[in-house]
């Protein structure tokens, strides 16, 4: 199956044009126009505009008239400028760094880690906790991430509702179909709260599959973590 959202090309093209235009005008609010900032803006727009999926040339033909609609163009421009301002005002640490995956031989058998997804909550109110710092360690050391866009440690923010994610770089195996269990630990800290450490094991089978492209279905949900304020007793212990 080959399903494609044709809005991607429209948004990528227009966002790059907007960046070039704003940069040419010398607008003071545009602090950076690197590839990563542009990609962040593209993602911002695509997450807020109606997708249009096609599976054939006929689908493209049927959508040609709609794509020429001036309202769609106006919506892309509005969201594009909005995204550019937000990305420029809150650049992430890696915004000027190349998004390069950790090097390894594609045809070697390897242990491919799923993305880890979890949530941190206040232990009393059960509300998502913002400002928590989460470190992912493997065998006592900070786990190496797939690339610089996956920070370790990472932090929870109000916009992410206490969620955090990690994606570890693959580890080369000596042979295909080797079974191995990897031990991880999460160390969670937050100002005013008691520190928490949570350990878990991930069993994997080595494979000759290149999984450097993100696949949201290949993920592992970590059990919810609850932090209690200092001086408050955890009834679950």
Tab-separated table of C-alpha atoms in Angstrom:
chain	number	residue	atom	x	y	z
A	1	UNK	CA	0.000	0.000	0.000
A	2	UNK	CA	1.196	3.500	-0.799
A	3	UNK	CA	-0.876	6.192	0.873
A	4	UNK	CA	0.290	9.774	0.578
A	5	UNK	CA	-0.814	13.091	2.051
A	6	UNK	CA	-0.452	15.526	-0.848
A	7	UNK	CA	-0.635	18.467	1.552
A	8	UNK	CA	2.953	17.700	2.552
A	9	UNK	CA	4.428	19.048	-0.696
A	10	UNK	CA	2.143	22.087	-0.570
A	11	UNK	CA	3.142	22.938	2.987
A	12	UNK	CA	6.869	22.235	2.556
A	13	UNK	CA	7.047	24.414	-0.541
A	14	UNK	CA	5.080	27.296	0.948
A	15	UNK	CA	6.861	27.270	4.321
A	16	UNK	CA	10.238	27.455	2.579
A	17	UNK	CA	8.953	30.360	0.476
A	18	UNK	CA	7.740	32.165	3.598
A	19	UNK	CA	11.098	31.698	5.309
A	20	UNK	CA	12.932	33.043	2.260
A	21	UNK	CA	10.600	36.053	2.002
A	22	UNK	CA	10.797	36.942	5.685
A	23	UNK	CA	14.576	36.478	5.705
A	24	UNK	CA	14.943	38.712	2.637
A	25	UNK	CA	12.964	41.460	4.389
A	26	UNK	CA	15.265	41.233	7.383
A	27	UNK	CA	12.457	40.831	9.891
A	28	UNK	CA	14.027	41.022	13.384
A	29	UNK	CA	11.766	38.332	14.878
A	30	UNK	CA	13.192	35.639	12.576
A	31	UNK	CA	16.182	34.507	14.605
A	32	UNK	CA	16.983	31.362	12.615
A	33	UNK	CA	15.993	29.674	9.364
A	34	UNK	CA	18.009	26.446	9.574
A	35	UNK	CA	16.631	23.192	8.185
A	36	UNK	CA	15.532	21.948	11.618
A	37	UNK	CA	13.586	25.133	12.357
A	38	UNK	CA	11.937	24.895	8.955
A	39	UNK	CA	11.012	21.262	9.579
A	40	UNK	CA	9.547	22.178	12.970
A	41	UNK	CA	7.390	24.804	11.250
A	42	UNK	CA	6.303	22.349	8.548
A	43	UNK	CA	5.254	19.892	11.255
A	44	UNK	CA	3.384	22.663	13.072
A	45	UNK	CA	1.364	23.481	9.945
A	46	UNK	CA	0.680	19.861	8.940
A	47	UNK	CA	-0.633	19.085	12.429
A	48	UNK	CA	-3.191	21.871	12.100
A	49	UNK	CA	-4.393	21.635	8.524
A	50	UNK	CA	-6.740	19.042	7.017
A	51	UNK	CA	-4.754	16.254	5.329
A	52	UNK	CA	-5.675	15.019	1.843
A	53	UNK	CA	-4.707	11.413	1.232
A	54	UNK	CA	-4.359	9.837	-2.202
A	55	UNK	CA	-3.355	6.389	-3.447
A	56	UNK	CA	-3.183	7.046	-7.189
A	57	UNK	CA	-2.821	9.614	-9.915
A	58	UNK	CA	-6.598	9.828	-10.060
A	59	UNK	CA	-6.602	10.988	-6.452
A	60	UNK	CA	-4.127	13.731	-7.272
A	61	UNK	CA	-6.289	14.815	-10.205
A	62	UNK	CA	-9.431	14.988	-8.064
A	63	UNK	CA	-7.640	17.145	-5.504
A	64	UNK	CA	-6.016	19.553	-7.977
A	65	UNK	CA	-8.971	21.940	-7.967
A	66	UNK	CA	-9.192	21.959	-4.185
A	67	UNK	CA	-5.484	22.629	-3.824
A	68	UNK	CA	-5.823	25.742	-5.968
A	69	UNK	CA	-8.440	27.083	-3.557
A	70	UNK	CA	-7.241	30.455	-2.256
A	71	UNK	CA	-8.557	29.670	1.225
A	72	UNK	CA	-6.231	26.688	1.545
A	73	UNK	CA	-3.314	28.898	0.574
A	74	UNK	CA	-4.381	31.526	3.090
A	75	UNK	CA	-4.660	28.910	5.825
A	76	UNK	CA	-1.167	27.597	5.074
A	77	UNK	CA	0.266	31.136	5.118
A	78	UNK	CA	-1.440	31.985	8.412
A	79	UNK	CA	-0.290	28.796	10.108
A	80	UNK	CA	3.137	29.077	8.521
A	81	UNK	CA	3.832	32.555	9.929
A	82	UNK	CA	2.368	31.513	13.268
A	83	UNK	CA	4.623	28.457	13.376
A	84	UNK	CA	7.689	30.435	12.312
A	85	UNK	CA	7.179	32.901	15.162
A	86	UNK	CA	6.725	30.139	17.732
A	87	UNK	CA	9.734	28.155	16.524
A	88	UNK	CA	11.914	31.301	16.439
A	89	UNK	CA	10.909	32.284	19.975
A	90	UNK	CA	11.440	28.832	21.464
A	91	UNK	CA	14.270	27.169	19.595
A	92	UNK	CA	15.197	23.752	20.868
A	93	UNK	CA	18.873	23.037	21.706
A	94	UNK	CA	19.475	21.053	18.515
A	95	UNK	CA	18.017	23.609	16.099
A	96	UNK	CA	21.350	24.412	14.431
A	97	UNK	CA	22.671	20.844	14.551
A	98	UNK	CA	22.366	18.340	11.763
A	99	UNK	CA	19.748	15.673	12.314
A	100	UNK	CA	22.114	12.751	11.886
A	101	UNK	CA	21.312	9.266	13.066
A	102	UNK	CA	23.918	7.267	14.927
A	103	UNK	CA	26.154	5.436	12.394
A	104	UNK	CA	25.910	1.694	11.929
A	105	UNK	CA	25.934	-0.795	9.067
A	106	UNK	CA	22.456	-1.241	7.619
A	107	UNK	CA	23.055	-4.848	6.558
A	108	UNK	CA	24.297	-5.957	10.001
A	109	UNK	CA	21.900	-7.677	12.400
A	110	UNK	CA	20.951	-5.310	15.165
A	111	UNK	CA	18.710	-4.816	18.148
A	112	UNK	CA	16.176	-2.150	17.166
A	113	UNK	CA	14.584	-0.416	20.125
A	114	UNK	CA	10.977	0.742	20.023
A	115	UNK	CA	10.183	4.289	21.022
A	116	UNK	CA	9.498	4.547	24.747
A	117	UNK	CA	6.413	6.545	25.687
A	118	UNK	CA	5.387	7.441	29.235
A	119	UNK	CA	3.653	9.948	31.478
A	120	UNK	CA	4.473	11.637	34.776
A	121	UNK	CA	1.709	12.663	37.174
A	122	UNK	CA	1.321	14.419	40.500
A	123	UNK	CA	0.740	11.618	43.007
A	124	UNK	CA	-1.941	13.527	44.918
A	125	UNK	CA	-3.923	15.338	42.238
A	126	UNK	CA	-3.275	12.828	39.405
A	127	UNK	CA	-2.719	15.835	37.136
A	128	UNK	CA	0.026	15.710	34.476
A	129	UNK	CA	3.248	17.021	35.965
A	130	UNK	CA	5.199	19.737	34.142
A	131	UNK	CA	8.823	20.579	34.770
A	132	UNK	CA	9.868	16.999	35.498
A	133	UNK	CA	13.319	15.934	34.278
A	134	UNK	CA	13.577	12.347	33.052
A	135	UNK	CA	16.860	10.527	32.444
A	136	UNK	CA	16.873	7.205	30.618
A	137	UNK	CA	19.803	4.994	31.546
A	138	UNK	CA	20.894	1.641	30.154
A	139	UNK	CA	23.189	-0.394	32.399
A	140	UNK	CA	23.727	2.655	34.599
A	141	UNK	CA	24.746	5.037	31.792
A	142	UNK	CA	22.714	7.577	29.826
A	143	UNK	CA	21.174	5.736	26.883
A	144	UNK	CA	22.278	6.978	23.465
A	145	UNK	CA	19.422	8.417	21.430
A	146	UNK	CA	18.682	7.916	17.744
A	147	UNK	CA	19.583	11.537	16.960
A	148	UNK	CA	19.761	15.001	18.524
A	149	UNK	CA	16.023	15.593	18.219
A	150	UNK	CA	15.449	13.017	20.991
A	151	UNK	CA	16.986	14.625	24.094
A	152	UNK	CA	18.170	12.547	27.034
A	153	UNK	CA	17.437	13.743	29.645
A	154	UNK	CA	14.142	15.157	28.491
A	155	UNK	CA	11.594	17.334	30.281
A	156	UNK	CA	7.818	17.492	30.586
A	157	UNK	CA	5.989	20.682	29.609
A	158	UNK	CA	2.412	21.954	29.986
A	159	UNK	CA	1.861	21.481	26.255
A	160	UNK	CA	2.870	17.808	26.405
A	161	UNK	CA	0.587	16.984	29.340
A	162	UNK	CA	3.270	15.228	31.378
A	163	UNK	CA	4.333	12.969	28.501
A	164	UNK	CA	7.881	12.033	27.576
A	165	UNK	CA	9.463	9.952	24.801
A	166	UNK	CA	12.805	8.294	24.104
A	167	UNK	CA	14.197	6.488	21.072
A	168	UNK	CA	17.462	4.625	21.609
A	169	UNK	CA	19.967	4.036	18.859
A	170	UNK	CA	20.178	0.384	17.673
A	171	UNK	CA	22.898	-1.914	18.970
A	172	UNK	CA	24.743	-4.189	16.560
A	173	UNK	CA	24.341	-7.904	17.215
A	174	UNK	CA	26.789	-10.726	16.542
A	175	UNK	CA	24.183	-12.745	14.698
A	176	UNK	CA	20.642	-12.561	13.383
A	177	UNK	CA	17.747	-13.674	15.619
A	178	UNK	CA	19.839	-13.357	18.757
A	179	UNK	CA	17.622	-12.853	21.826
A	180	UNK	CA	18.760	-10.441	24.496
A	181	UNK	CA	17.178	-8.507	27.354
A	182	UNK	CA	18.186	-4.891	27.955
A	183	UNK	CA	17.837	-3.255	31.366
A	184	UNK	CA	16.729	0.360	31.542
A	185	UNK	CA	16.061	2.741	34.393
A	186	UNK	CA	14.203	6.041	34.490
A	187	UNK	CA	15.381	8.649	36.981
A	188	UNK	CA	12.729	11.334	37.447
A	189	UNK	CA	13.266	14.563	39.355
A	190	UNK	CA	11.096	17.644	39.778
A	191	UNK	CA	11.531	20.632	42.048
A	192	UNK	CA	9.502	20.214	45.225
A	193	UNK	CA	8.906	16.491	44.615
A	194	UNK	CA	10.564	13.310	45.811
A	195	UNK	CA	12.880	11.688	43.244
A	196	UNK	CA	11.709	8.447	41.659
A	197	UNK	CA	13.655	5.660	39.953
A	198	UNK	CA	11.844	3.073	37.847
A	199	UNK	CA	13.512	0.063	36.192
A	200	UNK	CA	12.271	-2.131	33.374
A	201	UNK	CA	13.580	-4.751	30.970
A	202	UNK	CA	13.113	-4.831	27.198
A	203	UNK	CA	13.606	-8.225	25.477
A	204	UNK	CA	14.577	-7.937	21.813
A	205	UNK	CA	15.466	-10.207	18.919
A	206	UNK	CA	18.165	-8.995	16.543
A	207	UNK	CA	17.104	-8.462	12.948
A	208	UNK	CA	18.387	-7.217	9.610
A	209	UNK	CA	15.819	-4.458	9.326
A	210	UNK	CA	16.671	-0.783	9.045
A	211	UNK	CA	14.306	0.941	11.486
A	212	UNK	CA	15.832	4.409	11.381
A	213	UNK	CA	12.566	5.756	9.991
A	214	UNK	CA	10.185	6.554	12.833
A	215	UNK	CA	7.243	4.154	13.066
A	216	UNK	CA	4.707	5.130	15.732
A	217	UNK	CA	3.331	1.571	15.846
A	218	UNK	CA	6.685	0.194	17.026
A	219	UNK	CA	6.538	1.622	20.535
A	220	UNK	CA	6.544	0.582	24.175
A	221	UNK	CA	4.262	2.251	26.716
A	222	UNK	CA	5.949	2.670	30.097
A	223	UNK	CA	3.700	2.453	33.144
A	224	UNK	CA	2.583	5.803	34.566
A	225	UNK	CA	4.971	7.411	37.047
A	226	UNK	CA	3.606	9.309	40.072
A	227	UNK	CA	5.685	11.864	41.948
A	228	UNK	CA	4.773	12.981	45.451
A	229	UNK	CA	5.644	16.327	46.968
A	230	UNK	CA	8.401	16.342	49.530
A	231	UNK	CA	7.078	15.493	52.980
A	232	UNK	CA	4.011	13.698	51.596
A	233	UNK	CA	3.671	9.964	52.234
A	234	UNK	CA	3.171	7.694	49.220
A	235	UNK	CA	0.373	5.306	50.166
A	236	UNK	CA	1.361	3.013	47.263
A	237	UNK	CA	4.706	2.124	48.868
